[in-house]
PDB file of C-alpha atoms in Angstrom:
ATOM      1  CA  MET K   1      97.403  62.935  94.941  1.00  0.00           C
ATOM      2  CA  VAL K   2      96.604  66.129  93.322  1.00  0.00           C
ATOM      3  CA  THR K   3     100.105  68.594  93.115  1.00  0.00           C
ATOM      4  CA  GLY K   4      98.804  71.754  92.159  1.00  0.00           C
ATOM      5  CA  ARG K   5     100.212  74.831  91.597  1.00  0.00           C
ATOM      6  CA  ALA K   6      98.805  78.899  92.059  1.00  0.00           C
ATOM      7  CA  LEU K   7      98.047  80.575  89.136  1.00  0.00           C
ATOM      8  CA  HIS K   8      95.810  83.598  88.645  1.00  0.00           C
ATOM      9  CA  PHE K   9      92.524  85.213  89.662  1.00  0.00           C
ATOM     10  CA  VAL K  10      89.910  86.218  86.934  1.00  0.00           C
ATOM     11  CA  PHE K  11      88.357  89.693  86.952  1.00  0.00           C
ATOM     12  CA  LYS K  12      86.078  90.929  84.691  1.00  0.00           C
ATOM     13  CA  ILE K  13      86.867  94.857  84.844  1.00  0.00           C
ATOM     14  CA  PRO K  14      84.266  97.984  83.222  1.00  0.00           C
ATOM     15  CA  ASP K  15      86.862 100.665  82.724  1.00  0.00           C
ATOM     16  CA  ARG K  16      89.911  99.150  81.492  1.00  0.00           C
ATOM     17  CA  LYS K  17      91.808 102.706  80.666  1.00  0.00           C
ATOM     18  CA  LEU K  18      91.482 103.295  84.386  1.00  0.00           C
ATOM     19  CA  THR K  19      92.026  99.572  85.928  1.00  0.00           C
ATOM     20  CA  ALA K  20      95.167  99.512  84.064  1.00  0.00           C
ATOM     21  CA  LYS K  21      96.223 102.581  85.310  1.00  0.00           C
ATOM     22  CA  PHE K  22      95.427 100.909  89.232  1.00  0.00           C
ATOM     23  CA  TYR K  23      97.929  98.293  88.707  1.00  0.00           C
ATOM     24  CA  ARG K  24     100.283  99.680  87.207  1.00  0.00           C
ATOM     25  CA  GLU K  25     100.598 103.100  89.408  1.00  0.00           C
ATOM     26  CA  ILE K  26      99.144 102.119  91.847  1.00  0.00           C
ATOM     27  CA  LEU K  27      99.867  98.689  92.982  1.00  0.00           C
ATOM     28  CA  GLY K  28     103.206  98.932  90.717  1.00  0.00           C
ATOM     29  CA  MET K  29     102.142  95.900  88.882  1.00  0.00           C
ATOM     30  CA  LYS K  30     103.771  94.849  85.379  1.00  0.00           C
ATOM     31  CA  VAL K  31     102.169  93.769  82.298  1.00  0.00           C
ATOM     32  CA  LEU K  32     103.168  90.224  81.564  1.00  0.00           C
ATOM     33  CA  ARG K  33     100.765  89.364  78.534  1.00  0.00           C
ATOM     34  CA  HIS K  34      97.715  91.198  76.712  1.00  0.00           C
ATOM     35  CA  GLU K  35      95.496  89.242  73.775  1.00  0.00           C
ATOM     36  CA  GLU K  36      92.848  90.076  72.043  1.00  0.00           C
ATOM     37  CA  PHE K  37      90.286  87.812  71.311  1.00  0.00           C
ATOM     38  CA  SER K  38      86.929  88.341  68.223  1.00  0.00           C
ATOM     39  CA  GLU K  39      84.777  85.800  69.872  1.00  0.00           C
ATOM     40  CA  GLY K  40      83.913  84.546  73.024  1.00  0.00           C
ATOM     41  CA  CYS K  41      85.995  81.669  75.077  1.00  0.00           C
ATOM     42  CA  ASP K  42      85.019  78.093  74.095  1.00  0.00           C
ATOM     43  CA  ALA K  43      85.447  77.063  78.854  1.00  0.00           C
ATOM     44  CA  ALA K  44      83.297  80.667  79.970  1.00  0.00           C
ATOM     45  CA  CYS K  45      87.241  82.535  79.958  1.00  0.00           C
ATOM     46  CA  ASN K  46      85.140  86.397  79.800  1.00  0.00           C
ATOM     47  CA  GLY K  47      82.005  84.857  81.146  1.00  0.00           C
ATOM     48  CA  PRO K  48      78.823  83.953  79.443  1.00  0.00           C
ATOM     49  CA  TYR K  49      79.581  86.400  76.532  1.00  0.00           C
ATOM     50  CA  ALA K  50      80.191  85.825  72.868  1.00  0.00           C
ATOM     51  CA  ASN K  51      82.141  89.568  72.089  1.00  0.00           C
ATOM     52  CA  ARG K  52      84.954  90.489  71.284  1.00  0.00           C
ATOM     53  CA  TRP K  53      87.237  90.474  74.338  1.00  0.00           C
ATOM     54  CA  SER K  54      90.435  90.814  75.780  1.00  0.00           C
ATOM     55  CA  LYS K  55      93.004  88.838  78.863  1.00  0.00           C
ATOM     56  CA  THR K  56      95.909  90.977  80.190  1.00  0.00           C
ATOM     57  CA  MET K  57      98.080  89.323  82.743  1.00  0.00           C
ATOM     58  CA  ILE K  58      99.246  91.682  85.205  1.00  0.00           C
ATOM     59  CA  GLY K  59     101.707  90.614  88.503  1.00  0.00           C
ATOM     60  CA  TYR K  60     104.891  90.997  90.287  1.00  0.00           C
ATOM     61  CA  GLY K  61     106.565  88.390  88.047  1.00  0.00           C
ATOM     62  CA  PRO K  62     106.399  85.924  85.748  1.00  0.00           C
ATOM     63  CA  GLU K  63     103.788  83.628  86.074  1.00  0.00           C
ATOM     64  CA  ASP K  64     105.527  80.477  87.083  1.00  0.00           C
ATOM     65  CA  THR K  65     107.366  82.241  90.222  1.00  0.00           C
ATOM     66  CA  HIS K  66     104.168  84.851  91.071  1.00  0.00           C
ATOM     67  CA  PHE K  67     100.200  84.581  91.028  1.00  0.00           C
ATOM     68  CA  VAL K  68      99.223  87.106  89.120  1.00  0.00           C
ATOM     69  CA  ILE K  69      95.311  88.721  87.799  1.00  0.00           C
ATOM     70  CA  GLU K  70      93.615  88.485  84.901  1.00  0.00           C
ATOM     71  CA  LEU K  71      92.085  91.018  83.733  1.00  0.00           C
ATOM     72  CA  THR K  72      88.557  90.110  81.221  1.00  0.00           C
ATOM     73  CA  TYR K  73      87.583  92.989  79.698  1.00  0.00           C
ATOM     74  CA  ASN K  74      84.294  92.214  77.509  1.00  0.00           C
ATOM     75  CA  TYR K  75      84.517  94.980  74.601  1.00  0.00           C
ATOM     76  CA  GLY K  76      80.599  97.280  75.963  1.00  0.00           C
ATOM     77  CA  ILE K  77      80.005  95.909  78.795  1.00  0.00           C
ATOM     78  CA  LYS K  78      80.722  99.060  80.842  1.00  0.00           C
ATOM     79  CA  GLU K  79      79.338  97.799  84.307  1.00  0.00           C
ATOM     80  CA  TYR K  80      78.905  93.809  85.705  1.00  0.00           C
ATOM     81  CA  GLU K  81      76.749  92.881  89.174  1.00  0.00           C
ATOM     82  CA  ALA K  82      78.854  92.149  91.531  1.00  0.00           C
ATOM     83  CA  GLY K  83      77.557  90.334  94.705  1.00  0.00           C
ATOM     84  CA  ASN K  84      78.699  88.698  98.023  1.00  0.00           C
ATOM     85  CA  ASP K  85      81.312  86.123  96.622  1.00  0.00           C
ATOM     86  CA  PHE K  86      84.743  87.820  96.408  1.00  0.00           C
ATOM     87  CA  ARG K  87      86.466  89.215  99.445  1.00  0.00           C
ATOM     88  CA  GLY K  88      89.286  90.610  98.936  1.00  0.00           C
ATOM     89  CA  ILE K  89      93.262  89.739  97.488  1.00  0.00           C
ATOM     90  CA  THR K  90      96.133  90.793 100.490  1.00  0.00           C
ATOM     91  CA  ILE K  91      99.014  91.779  99.364  1.00  0.00           C
ATOM     92  CA  ARG K  92     102.001  92.260 101.556  1.00  0.00           C
ATOM     93  CA  SER K  93     104.027  96.113 100.306  1.00  0.00           C
ATOM     94  CA  LYS K  94     104.284  99.527 102.201  1.00  0.00           C
ATOM     95  CA  GLU K  95     105.016 100.903  99.047  1.00  0.00           C
ATOM     96  CA  VAL K  96     101.168  99.948  97.443  1.00  0.00           C
ATOM     97  CA  ILE K  97     100.285 102.316 100.730  1.00  0.00           C
ATOM     98  CA  GLU K  98     103.208 105.451  99.847  1.00  0.00           C
ATOM     99  CA  ARG K  99     102.225 105.380  96.326  1.00  0.00           C
ATOM    100  CA  ALA K 100      98.050 105.393  96.941  1.00  0.00           C
ATOM    101  CA  ARG K 101      98.777 108.152  98.833  1.00  0.00           C
ATOM    102  CA  ALA K 102     101.297 110.313  96.879  1.00  0.00           C
ATOM    103  CA  ASN K 103      98.193 109.742  93.514  1.00  0.00           C
ATOM    104  CA  GLU K 104      96.037 109.985  95.739  1.00  0.00           C
ATOM    105  CA  TRP K 105      94.153 107.345  95.960  1.00  0.00           C
ATOM    106  CA  PRO K 106      91.220 106.404  98.247  1.00  0.00           C
ATOM    107  CA  ILE K 107      92.383 104.507 100.808  1.00  0.00           C
ATOM    108  CA  LYS K 108      90.647 103.147 103.923  1.00  0.00           C
ATOM    109  CA  GLU K 109      91.849 100.826 107.191  1.00  0.00           C
ATOM    110  CA  GLU K 110      90.388  97.777 107.996  1.00  0.00           C
ATOM    111  CA  SER K 111      91.216  95.649 110.638  1.00  0.00           C
ATOM    112  CA  GLY K 112      94.948  96.793 110.986  1.00  0.00           C
ATOM    113  CA  LYS K 113      95.607  96.094 107.158  1.00  0.00           C
ATOM    114  CA  PHE K 114      94.603  99.344 104.600  1.00  0.00           C
ATOM    115  CA  VAL K 115      91.656  99.083 101.925  1.00  0.00           C
ATOM    116  CA  LEU K 116      92.588 100.162  98.353  1.00  0.00           C
ATOM    117  CA  GLN K 117      89.708  99.497  95.952  1.00  0.00           C
ATOM    118  CA  ALA K 118      90.062  98.728  91.950  1.00  0.00           C
ATOM    119  CA  PRO K 119      87.749 100.390  89.099  1.00  0.00           C
ATOM    120  CA  GLY K 120      85.178  97.654  89.886  1.00  0.00           C
ATOM    121  CA  GLY K 121      84.665  97.533  93.449  1.00  0.00           C
ATOM    122  CA  TYR K 122      87.201  94.462  94.418  1.00  0.00           C
ATOM    123  CA  LYS K 123      89.250  94.580  97.807  1.00  0.00           C
ATOM    124  CA  TYR K 124      92.902  94.804  98.212  1.00  0.00           C
ATOM    125  CA  TYR K 125      94.679  94.280 101.571  1.00  0.00           C
ATOM    126  CA  VAL K 126      97.504  95.692 101.780  1.00  0.00           C
ATOM    127  CA  ILE K 127     100.103  94.908 104.579  1.00  0.00           C
ATOM    128  CA  ASP K 128     102.154  97.574 105.988  1.00  0.00           C
ATOM    129  CA  GLU K 129     105.442  96.485 105.154  1.00  0.00           C
ATOM    130  CA  GLN K 130     108.585  96.149 102.620  1.00  0.00           C
ATOM    131  CA  GLN K 131     107.522  94.603  99.518  1.00  0.00           C
ATOM    132  CA  PRO K 132     109.317  91.141  99.827  1.00  0.00           C
ATOM    133  CA  MET K 133     112.197  91.277  96.984  1.00  0.00           C
ATOM    134  CA  ASP K 134     112.205  87.300  97.109  1.00  0.00           C
ATOM    135  CA  LYS K 135     108.943  86.058  96.808  1.00  0.00           C
ATOM    136  CA  ASP K 136     105.623  86.936  95.316  1.00  0.00           C
ATOM    137  CA  PRO K 137     104.010  89.854  97.801  1.00  0.00           C
ATOM    138  CA  VAL K 138     100.789  88.122  97.140  1.00  0.00           C
ATOM    139  CA  GLN K 139      99.463  86.516 100.102  1.00  0.00           C
ATOM    140  CA  LYS K 140      95.414  85.245  99.203  1.00  0.00           C
ATOM    141  CA  VAL K 141      92.766  85.557  97.994  1.00  0.00           C
ATOM    142  CA  THR K 142      90.234  85.838 100.152  1.00  0.00           C
ATOM    143  CA  LEU K 143      86.412  84.738  99.035  1.00  0.00           C
ATOM    144  CA  SER K 144      83.530  83.480 100.628  1.00  0.00           C
ATOM    145  CA  SER K 145      81.725  81.162 101.993  1.00  0.00           C
ATOM    146  CA  SER K 146      77.548  79.854 102.783  1.00  0.00           C
ATOM    147  CA  ASN K 147      79.185  76.317 104.869  1.00  0.00           C
ATOM    148  CA  LEU K 148      82.928  76.185 105.755  1.00  0.00           C
ATOM    149  CA  GLN K 149      82.626  72.412 106.306  1.00  0.00           C
ATOM    150  CA  LYS K 150      81.477  71.672 103.288  1.00  0.00           C
ATOM    151  CA  THR K 151      83.594  74.863 101.365  1.00  0.00           C
ATOM    152  CA  ILE K 152      86.491  72.573 103.584  1.00  0.00           C
ATOM    153  CA  ALA K 153      85.265  69.061 102.278  1.00  0.00           C
ATOM    154  CA  TYR K 154      85.462  70.440  98.888  1.00  0.00           C
ATOM    155  CA  TRP K 155      89.035  71.414  98.750  1.00  0.00           C
ATOM    156  CA  LYS K 156      90.751  69.691 100.994  1.00  0.00           C
ATOM    157  CA  ASP K 157      89.161  66.327 100.344  1.00  0.00           C
ATOM    158  CA  ILE K 158      88.853  66.287  96.655  1.00  0.00           C
ATOM    159  CA  LEU K 159      91.407  69.246  95.428  1.00  0.00           C
ATOM    160  CA  ASP K 160      93.995  67.281  97.871  1.00  0.00           C
ATOM    161  CA  LEU K 161      95.065  71.561  99.422  1.00  0.00           C
ATOM    162  CA  LYS K 162      96.417  71.692 103.022  1.00  0.00           C
ATOM    163  CA  VAL K 163      94.638  73.377 105.497  1.00  0.00           C
ATOM    164  CA  PHE K 164      97.379  75.849 106.640  1.00  0.00           C
ATOM    165  CA  ASN K 165      94.943  77.635 109.382  1.00  0.00           C
ATOM    166  CA  GLN K 166      91.643  77.215 109.927  1.00  0.00           C
ATOM    167  CA  THR K 167      88.891  78.939 112.496  1.00  0.00           C
ATOM    168  CA  ASP K 168      85.361  79.272 113.203  1.00  0.00           C
ATOM    169  CA  LYS K 169      84.748  81.666 110.866  1.00  0.00           C
ATOM    170  CA  SER K 170      87.595  81.101 107.687  1.00  0.00           C
ATOM    171  CA  VAL K 171      90.007  78.544 106.880  1.00  0.00           C
ATOM    172  CA  LEU K 172      92.909  79.063 104.529  1.00  0.00           C
ATOM    173  CA  LEU K 173      93.982  76.402 101.928  1.00  0.00           C
ATOM    174  CA  GLY K 174      97.181  75.728  99.442  1.00  0.00           C
ATOM    175  CA  TYR K 175      99.079  73.020  97.854  1.00  0.00           C
ATOM    176  CA  SER K 176     102.413  74.301  99.292  1.00  0.00           C
ATOM    177  CA  GLU K 177     103.481  77.257 101.880  1.00  0.00           C
ATOM    178  CA  ASN K 178     105.753  78.892  99.243  1.00  0.00           C
ATOM    179  CA  GLN K 179     102.657  79.710  96.590  1.00  0.00           C
ATOM    180  CA  ALA K 180      99.334  82.254  97.277  1.00  0.00           C
ATOM    181  CA  LYS K 181      96.907  80.480  99.263  1.00  0.00           C
ATOM    182  CA  VAL K 182      93.241  80.668  98.796  1.00  0.00           C
ATOM    183  CA  GLU K 183      90.927  81.833 102.187  1.00  0.00           C
ATOM    184  CA  PHE K 184      87.358  81.158 102.995  1.00  0.00           C
ATOM    185  CA  GLU K 185      85.456  83.385 105.151  1.00  0.00           C
ATOM    186  CA  ASP K 186      82.159  81.511 106.352  1.00  0.00           C
ATOM    187  CA  ILE K 187      79.682  84.705 105.278  1.00  0.00           C
ATOM    188  CA  GLY K 188      76.776  82.763 107.370  1.00  0.00           C
ATOM    189  CA  THR K 189      74.252  83.035 104.284  1.00  0.00           C
ATOM    190  CA  GLU K 190      73.955  82.180 100.498  1.00  0.00           C
ATOM    191  CA  VAL K 191      76.282  83.253  97.734  1.00  0.00           C
ATOM    192  CA  ASN K 192      75.522  85.109  94.998  1.00  0.00           C
ATOM    193  CA  HIS K 193      78.160  85.859  92.846  1.00  0.00           C
ATOM    194  CA  ALA K 194      75.904  88.166  90.792  1.00  0.00           C
ATOM    195  CA  LYS K 195      77.568  89.028  87.226  1.00  0.00           C
ATOM    196  CA  ALA K 196      81.522  90.293  88.027  1.00  0.00           C
ATOM    197  CA  TYR K 197      82.059  86.380  88.851  1.00  0.00           C
ATOM    198  CA  GLY K 198      85.492  85.364  88.543  1.00  0.00           C
ATOM    199  CA  ARG K 199      87.285  82.235  88.847  1.00  0.00           C
ATOM    200  CA  ILE K 200      90.445  81.129  90.774  1.00  0.00           C
ATOM    201  CA  ALA K 201      92.921  79.074  88.564  1.00  0.00           C
ATOM    202  CA  PHE K 202      95.661  76.369  89.528  1.00  0.00           C
ATOM    203  CA  SER K 203      97.653  73.947  87.151  1.00  0.00           C
ATOM    204  CA  VAL K 204      98.343  70.535  87.263  1.00  0.00           C
ATOM    205  CA  PRO K 205     100.345  67.922  85.217  1.00  0.00           C
ATOM    206  CA  LYS K 206      98.548  67.079  81.859  1.00  0.00           C
ATOM    207  CA  ALA K 207      98.686  63.126  83.322  1.00  0.00           C
ATOM    208  CA  GLU K 208      96.158  64.203  86.657  1.00  0.00           C
ATOM    209  CA  GLN K 209      93.364  65.937  84.810  1.00  0.00           C
ATOM    210  CA  PRO K 210      91.384  62.922  84.167  1.00  0.00           C
ATOM    211  CA  GLU K 211      91.829  62.234  87.658  1.00  0.00           C
ATOM    212  CA  ILE K 212      90.056  65.395  89.241  1.00  0.00           C
ATOM    213  CA  GLN K 213      87.869  64.916  85.730  1.00  0.00           C
ATOM    214  CA  LYS K 214      87.060  61.384  88.153  1.00  0.00           C
ATOM    215  CA  ARG K 215      86.690  62.470  91.620  1.00  0.00           C
ATOM    216  CA  ILE K 216      84.532  65.592  90.448  1.00  0.00           C
ATOM    217  CA  ASN K 217      82.114  62.711  89.241  1.00  0.00           C
ATOM    218  CA  GLU K 218      82.252  60.585  91.187  1.00  0.00           C
ATOM    219  CA  SER K 219      81.400  63.293  94.599  1.00  0.00           C
ATOM    220  CA  GLY K 220      78.536  64.702  92.433  1.00  0.00           C
ATOM    221  CA  ASN K 221      79.716  67.490  92.487  1.00  0.00           C
ATOM    222  CA  LYS K 222      79.548  70.297  89.268  1.00  0.00           C
ATOM    223  CA  ILE K 223      81.256  70.802  86.329  1.00  0.00           C
ATOM    224  CA  LEU K 224      81.272  73.228  83.660  1.00  0.00           C
ATOM    225  CA  THR K 225      83.408  72.730  81.061  1.00  0.00           C
ATOM    226  CA  ASP K 226      84.822  69.079  80.537  1.00  0.00           C
ATOM    227  CA  LEU K 227      88.624  68.429  79.875  1.00  0.00           C
ATOM    228  CA  ILE K 228      89.178  70.927  76.567  1.00  0.00           C
ATOM    229  CA  THR K 229      91.855  72.708  74.260  1.00  0.00           C
ATOM    230  CA  LEU K 230      92.103  75.982  74.202  1.00  0.00           C
ATOM    231  CA  ASP K 231      93.879  77.792  71.752  1.00  0.00           C
ATOM    232  CA  THR K 232      95.752  81.606  71.618  1.00  0.00           C
ATOM    233  CA  PRO K 233      96.803  82.419  67.908  1.00  0.00           C
ATOM    234  CA  GLY K 234     100.469  82.070  67.711  1.00  0.00           C
ATOM    235  CA  LYS K 235     100.816  81.054  71.557  1.00  0.00           C
ATOM    236  CA  ALA K 236     100.659  77.050  73.331  1.00  0.00           C
ATOM    237  CA  SER K 237      97.244  75.460  73.529  1.00  0.00           C
ATOM    238  CA  VAL K 238      96.204  74.311  76.934  1.00  0.00           C
ATOM    239  CA  THR K 239      94.477  71.648  77.691  1.00  0.00           C
ATOM    240  CA  VAL K 240      91.806  72.979  80.817  1.00  0.00           C
ATOM    241  CA  ILE K 241      88.681  72.084  83.214  1.00  0.00           C
ATOM    242  CA  ILE K 242      86.208  73.914  84.696  1.00  0.00           C
ATOM    243  CA  LEU K 243      84.846  73.009  88.132  1.00  0.00           C
ATOM    244  CA  ALA K 244      82.737  74.668  90.642  1.00  0.00           C
ATOM    245  CA  ASP K 245      82.503  73.686  94.285  1.00  0.00           C
ATOM    246  CA  PRO K 246      79.685  73.732  96.483  1.00  0.00           C
ATOM    247  CA  ASP K 247      79.238  77.831  96.401  1.00  0.00           C
ATOM    248  CA  GLY K 248      79.291  78.116  92.979  1.00  0.00           C
ATOM    249  CA  HIS K 249      82.820  79.448  93.257  1.00  0.00           C
ATOM    250  CA  GLU K 250      84.965  78.224  89.812  1.00  0.00           C
ATOM    251  CA  ILE K 251      87.906  77.133  89.147  1.00  0.00           C
ATOM    252  CA  CYS K 252      90.268  76.381  86.173  1.00  0.00           C
ATOM    253  CA  PHE K 253      93.240  73.723  86.346  1.00  0.00           C
ATOM    254  CA  VAL K 254      95.034  73.879  83.155  1.00  0.00           C
ATOM    255  CA  ASP K 255      97.956  71.748  82.487  1.00  0.00           C
ATOM    256  CA  ASP K 256     101.236  72.135  84.054  1.00  0.00           C
ATOM    257  CA  GLU K 257     103.165  72.219  80.601  1.00  0.00           C
ATOM    258  CA  GLY K 258     101.690  73.446  78.546  1.00  0.00           C
ATOM    259  CA  PHE K 259     100.934  76.625  80.217  1.00  0.00           C
ATOM    260  CA  ARG K 260     104.464  76.796  81.417  1.00  0.00           C
ATOM    261  CA  GLN K 261     104.900  77.160  77.186  1.00  0.00           C
ATOM    262  CA  LEU K 262     101.642  79.706  77.229  1.00  0.00           C
ATOM    263  CA  SER K 263     102.628  81.915  80.279  1.00  0.00           C
ATOM    264  CA  VAL K 264     106.277  82.947  78.948  1.00  0.00           C
ATOM    265  CA  PRO K 265     106.286  86.618  79.489  1.00  0.00           C
ATOM    266  CA  ASP K 266     105.835  88.977  76.756  1.00  0.00           C
ATOM    267  CA  TYR K 267     106.638  92.184  77.760  1.00  0.00           C
ATOM    268  CA  PRO K 268     105.973  94.573  74.866  1.00  0.00           C
ATOM    269  CA  SER K 269     102.638  93.406  76.217  1.00  0.00           C
ATOM    270  CA  GLU K 270     102.949  96.509  77.751  1.00  0.00           C
ATOM    271  CA  GLN K 271     102.682  98.398  74.490  1.00  0.00           C
ATOM    272  CA  ILE K 272     100.022  96.801  73.323  1.00  0.00           C
ATOM    273  CA  LEU K 273      97.784  97.248  75.486  1.00  0.00           C
ATOM    274  CA  ASP K 274      98.764 100.717  75.962  1.00  0.00           C
ATOM    275  CA  ARG K 275      97.188 100.687  71.856  1.00  0.00           C
ATOM    276  CA  TYR K 276      94.121  99.806  72.274  1.00  0.00           C
ATOM    277  CA  ILE K 277      93.141 101.728  75.306  1.00  0.00           C
ATOM    278  CA  LYS K 278      94.020 104.416  73.301  1.00  0.00           C
ATOM    279  CA  LYS K 279      91.419 103.128  69.917  1.00  0.00           C
ATOM    280  CA  GLU K 280      89.079 102.765  72.279  1.00  0.00           C
ATOM    281  CA  THR K 281      89.250 106.192  74.319  1.00  0.00           C
TER     282      THR K 281
END
């Protein structure tokens, strides 16, 4: 039995300055950690690039209790081709809508929700209700599926996520009621990840990681990176395994013990990020 915790979704961002403005001034998130790396990641955390890159964790609260966003910036890469793999992230917050209007950030309406686009074209669906103070405003991440039954068989039967809601065209899954969920929508065609593909991350107890690897191997599904230890300079090391589901969505399982040490908020990172942005402008 896998006992996971939803952590974050990874975006590759082409414009770090404008992206930082959107997440801080429009969505109202805070920078939790910012880290700079001189070369590519052994688990392809920044994609298939060997260049200098940075990672910014940003969200509504500490990573122990909130689902956050990982913004990956590859120096020198100014554009990523988008596929049809990512549908959107849903947030409950009328305050976001108010800030978007005040800053003249474009807003559309779609199926009773307000839609904002982050730089790079990533969609955020905003529910027009007061942002909750006692729990995470981030409700779910929605991804594409080419075959909903295969998706459910993988995420439910192999990774042990629970089904919270299911229709003919979508399924909502998660490890517990009080966490952000992952939703899949059947798009009726092949899922194309192009160059802007993301990655969703969960934590599990370190002792459970080999069991996940064993299940994936026995089921004939894909492991992108076998169990590996990743180091962050001056911070805790973590053990990760990177998977791909039947549609090629990347999934990271990190050891919960190491990640709780790594993810302690470093609020001076706000100023560190600004300093690096200023160096480039």
